[in-house]
């Protein structure tokens, strides 16, 4: 884990700090500016990619991964319980792939909770490429409450877990939510553009929200 750099040097030594490098007694270091942070057990750590943040997150403490700047992602595997805070930033999916892939973890469970702590809630997971699924589930659960998801399919549930939507906007050019198999969908709020598809209609519970095809 890494944190912001604090540089100091003994009297008489050579310390030079520029925008992207630090030179100490003739040794040159490259400074990497963080793209995401993780808050875990009251401490904050910084990472260059969401993947690195997920890999270092606690298995079951619902660590919060905050996006600090615009990012490009592809097929990030979620195999633990994490919260993704979009923080008003855009996360773009590249190469027509899945953005986030939530898989089973038989020991601790797995889940992805998407929020947006920014004032205007402008954070988004976004792709305009054909065939792209923003969030694909083969296990675990997904909760979405703030921000925006845009893709060919917003959230695709292929497992037995539950998709819970309580706010935000999901835009799917084919479906906003797609439920294949034994999984469940619960919607209590938010805006869904693209409709809901489910193999088993009894596995969809609608308590609120706005729906547009």
GROMACS .gro file of C-alpha atoms in nm:
model
  213
    1UNK     CA    1   0.000   0.000   0.000
    2UNK     CA    2   0.114   0.353  -0.070
    3UNK     CA    3   0.031   0.701   0.056
    4UNK     CA    4   0.111   1.056  -0.046
    5UNK     CA    5   0.480   1.131  -0.036
    6UNK     CA    6   0.634   1.341   0.242
    7UNK     CA    7   0.996   1.422   0.158
    8UNK     CA    8   1.267   1.535   0.400
    9UNK     CA    9   1.643   1.509   0.405
   10UNK     CA   10   1.926   1.549   0.656
   11UNK     CA   11   2.111   1.879   0.658
   12UNK     CA   12   2.372   1.895   0.385
   13UNK     CA   13   2.218   1.619   0.168
   14UNK     CA   14   2.087   1.673  -0.182
   15UNK     CA   15   1.705   1.655  -0.218
   16UNK     CA   16   1.537   1.784  -0.537
   17UNK     CA   17   1.160   1.746  -0.595
   18UNK     CA   18   1.004   1.831  -0.933
   19UNK     CA   19   0.654   1.767  -1.068
   20UNK     CA   20   0.710   1.401  -1.155
   21UNK     CA   21   1.045   1.306  -1.003
   22UNK     CA   22   1.236   1.310  -0.676
   23UNK     CA   23   1.613   1.301  -0.664
   24UNK     CA   24   1.789   1.217  -0.338
   25UNK     CA   25   2.166   1.203  -0.311
   26UNK     CA   26   2.198   1.123  -0.681
   27UNK     CA   27   1.923   0.857  -0.692
   28UNK     CA   28   1.623   0.950  -0.907
   29UNK     CA   29   1.268   0.827  -0.832
   30UNK     CA   30   0.954   0.862  -1.046
   31UNK     CA   31   0.647   0.990  -0.862
   32UNK     CA   32   0.321   0.814  -0.948
   33UNK     CA   33   0.009   1.018  -0.881
   34UNK     CA   34  -0.283   0.816  -0.746
   35UNK     CA   35  -0.598   0.751  -0.948
   36UNK     CA   36  -0.796   0.580  -0.671
   37UNK     CA   37  -0.793   0.561  -0.293
   38UNK     CA   38  -0.911   0.298  -0.048
   39UNK     CA   39  -1.047   0.366   0.297
   40UNK     CA   40  -1.000   0.059   0.515
   41UNK     CA   41  -1.042   0.044   0.893
   42UNK     CA   42  -1.003   0.422   0.922
   43UNK     CA   43  -0.690   0.445   0.706
   44UNK     CA   44  -0.659   0.574   0.349
   45UNK     CA   45  -0.425   0.427   0.088
   46UNK     CA   46  -0.360   0.527  -0.274
   47UNK     CA   47  -0.326   0.329  -0.599
   48UNK     CA   48  -0.269   0.388  -0.968
   49UNK     CA   49  -0.547   0.152  -1.085
   50UNK     CA   50  -0.883   0.022  -0.962
   51UNK     CA   51  -0.751  -0.333  -1.010
   52UNK     CA   52  -0.468  -0.272  -0.763
   53UNK     CA   53  -0.713  -0.124  -0.516
   54UNK     CA   54  -0.948  -0.423  -0.541
   55UNK     CA   55  -0.661  -0.670  -0.500
   56UNK     CA   56  -0.550  -0.495  -0.180
   57UNK     CA   57  -0.899  -0.448  -0.034
   58UNK     CA   58  -1.022  -0.646   0.264
   59UNK     CA   59  -1.213  -0.961   0.180
   60UNK     CA   60  -1.520  -0.875   0.385
   61UNK     CA   61  -1.501  -0.523   0.538
   62UNK     CA   62  -1.669  -0.343   0.247
   63UNK     CA   63  -1.367  -0.119   0.187
   64UNK     CA   64  -1.446   0.195  -0.012
   65UNK     CA   65  -1.257   0.244  -0.339
   66UNK     CA   66  -1.286   0.610  -0.443
   67UNK     CA   67  -1.217   0.716  -0.802
   68UNK     CA   68  -1.002   1.031  -0.797
   69UNK     CA   69  -0.986   1.108  -1.170
   70UNK     CA   70  -1.120   0.993  -1.508
   71UNK     CA   71  -1.015   0.635  -1.582
   72UNK     CA   72  -1.030   0.366  -1.851
   73UNK     CA   73  -1.096   0.007  -1.747
   74UNK     CA   74  -1.165  -0.340  -1.885
   75UNK     CA   75  -1.284  -0.656  -1.714
   76UNK     CA   76  -1.206  -0.579  -1.350
   77UNK     CA   77  -1.267  -0.889  -1.138
   78UNK     CA   78  -1.454  -0.838  -0.810
   79UNK     CA   79  -1.411  -1.137  -0.578
   80UNK     CA   80  -1.465  -0.967  -0.241
   81UNK     CA   81  -1.702  -0.716  -0.080
   82UNK     CA   82  -1.617  -0.363  -0.197
   83UNK     CA   83  -1.782  -0.024  -0.237
   84UNK     CA   84  -1.702   0.176  -0.551
   85UNK     CA   85  -1.739   0.551  -0.499
   86UNK     CA   86  -1.752   0.718  -0.842
   87UNK     CA   87  -1.690   1.054  -0.674
   88UNK     CA   88  -1.825   1.249  -0.972
   89UNK     CA   89  -1.569   1.091  -1.208
   90UNK     CA   90  -1.611   0.898  -1.534
   91UNK     CA   91  -1.496   0.537  -1.561
   92UNK     CA   92  -1.485   0.442  -1.930
   93UNK     CA   93  -1.499   0.081  -2.047
   94UNK     CA   94  -1.259   0.006  -2.333
   95UNK     CA   95  -1.247  -0.244  -2.619
   96UNK     CA   96  -1.612  -0.348  -2.599
   97UNK     CA   97  -1.548  -0.564  -2.292
   98UNK     CA   98  -1.718  -0.600  -1.956
   99UNK     CA   99  -1.637  -0.319  -1.714
  100UNK     CA  100  -1.669  -0.502  -1.381
  101UNK     CA  101  -1.708  -0.878  -1.337
  102UNK     CA  102  -1.848  -0.993  -1.001
  103UNK     CA  103  -1.764  -1.357  -0.926
  104UNK     CA  104  -1.830  -1.601  -0.642
  105UNK     CA  105  -1.614  -1.624  -0.333
  106UNK     CA  106  -1.718  -1.933  -0.141
  107UNK     CA  107  -1.533  -1.832   0.177
  108UNK     CA  108  -1.616  -1.463   0.228
  109UNK     CA  109  -1.883  -1.371  -0.026
  110UNK     CA  110  -1.849  -1.104  -0.293
  111UNK     CA  111  -2.039  -0.784  -0.371
  112UNK     CA  112  -2.004  -0.457  -0.558
  113UNK     CA  113  -2.184  -0.151  -0.421
  114UNK     CA  114  -2.177   0.155  -0.649
  115UNK     CA  115  -2.225   0.500  -0.493
  116UNK     CA  116  -2.133   0.859  -0.580
  117UNK     CA  117  -2.032   1.086  -0.292
  118UNK     CA  118  -2.003   1.396  -0.514
  119UNK     CA  119  -2.253   1.679  -0.467
  120UNK     CA  120  -2.400   1.658  -0.818
  121UNK     CA  121  -2.385   1.277  -0.852
  122UNK     CA  122  -2.228   1.301  -1.199
  123UNK     CA  123  -2.007   0.993  -1.170
  124UNK     CA  124  -2.056   0.726  -1.434
  125UNK     CA  125  -1.949   0.387  -1.563
  126UNK     CA  126  -1.974   0.440  -1.936
  127UNK     CA  127  -1.929   0.267  -2.272
  128UNK     CA  128  -2.078   0.335  -2.612
  129UNK     CA  129  -1.924   0.031  -2.781
  130UNK     CA  130  -2.157  -0.241  -2.906
  131UNK     CA  131  -2.186  -0.552  -2.691
  132UNK     CA  132  -2.049  -0.395  -2.376
  133UNK     CA  133  -2.185  -0.496  -2.035
  134UNK     CA  134  -2.105  -0.242  -1.764
  135UNK     CA  135  -2.136  -0.489  -1.474
  136UNK     CA  136  -2.156  -0.866  -1.525
  137UNK     CA  137  -2.240  -1.103  -1.239
  138UNK     CA  138  -2.168  -1.473  -1.231
  139UNK     CA  139  -2.173  -1.468  -0.850
  140UNK     CA  140  -2.214  -1.234  -0.556
  141UNK     CA  141  -2.445  -0.933  -0.537
  142UNK     CA  142  -2.459  -0.582  -0.683
  143UNK     CA  143  -2.611  -0.269  -0.528
  144UNK     CA  144  -2.649   0.055  -0.722
  145UNK     CA  145  -2.778   0.377  -0.567
  146UNK     CA  146  -2.604   0.683  -0.719
  147UNK     CA  147  -2.443   0.798  -1.042
  148UNK     CA  148  -2.498   0.657  -1.389
  149UNK     CA  149  -2.432   0.330  -1.571
  150UNK     CA  150  -2.433   0.326  -1.952
  151UNK     CA  151  -2.371   0.023  -2.174
  152UNK     CA  152  -2.530  -0.226  -2.411
  153UNK     CA  153  -2.647  -0.396  -2.091
  154UNK     CA  154  -2.623  -0.201  -1.766
  155UNK     CA  155  -2.611  -0.490  -1.518
  156UNK     CA  156  -2.620  -0.853  -1.633
  157UNK     CA  157  -2.701  -1.115  -1.368
  158UNK     CA  158  -2.598  -1.465  -1.474
  159UNK     CA  159  -2.566  -1.604  -1.123
  160UNK     CA  160  -2.795  -1.666  -0.827
  161UNK     CA  161  -2.727  -1.339  -0.649
  162UNK     CA  162  -2.934  -1.021  -0.623
  163UNK     CA  163  -2.919  -0.690  -0.807
  164UNK     CA  164  -3.058  -0.408  -0.590
  165UNK     CA  165  -3.124  -0.066  -0.747
  166UNK     CA  166  -3.235   0.218  -0.518
  167UNK     CA  167  -3.134   0.526  -0.717
  168UNK     CA  168  -2.919   0.668  -0.994
  169UNK     CA  169  -2.968   0.611  -1.368
  170UNK     CA  170  -2.903   0.296  -1.570
  171UNK     CA  171  -2.902   0.331  -1.950
  172UNK     CA  172  -2.895   0.010  -2.150
  173UNK     CA  173  -2.914   0.020  -2.528
  174UNK     CA  174  -3.048  -0.339  -2.511
  175UNK     CA  175  -3.148  -0.378  -2.145
  176UNK     CA  176  -3.087  -0.172  -1.835
  177UNK     CA  177  -3.105  -0.494  -1.629
  178UNK     CA  178  -3.078  -0.849  -1.763
  179UNK     CA  179  -3.152  -1.144  -1.535
  180UNK     CA  180  -3.057  -1.490  -1.660
  181UNK     CA  181  -3.125  -1.793  -1.443
  182UNK     CA  182  -3.201  -1.795  -1.071
  183UNK     CA  183  -3.084  -1.448  -0.976
  184UNK     CA  184  -3.311  -1.174  -0.842
  185UNK     CA  185  -3.370  -0.807  -0.920
  186UNK     CA  186  -3.510  -0.560  -0.668
  187UNK     CA  187  -3.575  -0.200  -0.779
  188UNK     CA  188  -3.694   0.061  -0.528
  189UNK     CA  189  -3.581   0.381  -0.701
  190UNK     CA  190  -3.377   0.537  -0.981
  191UNK     CA  191  -3.431   0.569  -1.355
  192UNK     CA  192  -3.397   0.268  -1.587
  193UNK     CA  193  -3.373   0.335  -1.959
  194UNK     CA  194  -3.383   0.015  -2.165
  195UNK     CA  195  -3.617  -0.196  -1.957
  196UNK     CA  196  -3.571  -0.516  -1.758
  197UNK     CA  197  -3.540  -0.866  -1.900
  198UNK     CA  198  -3.569  -1.175  -1.679
  199UNK     CA  199  -3.598  -1.546  -1.752
  200UNK     CA  200  -3.820  -1.578  -1.443
  201UNK     CA  201  -4.058  -1.286  -1.400
  202UNK     CA  202  -4.126  -1.383  -1.037
  203UNK     CA  203  -3.762  -1.303  -0.959
  204UNK     CA  204  -3.817  -0.932  -1.031
  205UNK     CA  205  -3.954  -0.708  -0.754
  206UNK     CA  206  -4.050  -0.350  -0.841
  207UNK     CA  207  -4.106  -0.121  -0.544
  208UNK     CA  208  -4.039   0.213  -0.709
  209UNK     CA  209  -3.837   0.387  -0.977
  210UNK     CA  210  -3.902   0.513  -1.331
  211UNK     CA  211  -3.885   0.281  -1.630
  212UNK     CA  212  -3.845   0.367  -1.998
  213UNK     CA  213  -3.803   0.125  -2.289
   0.00000   0.00000   0.00000
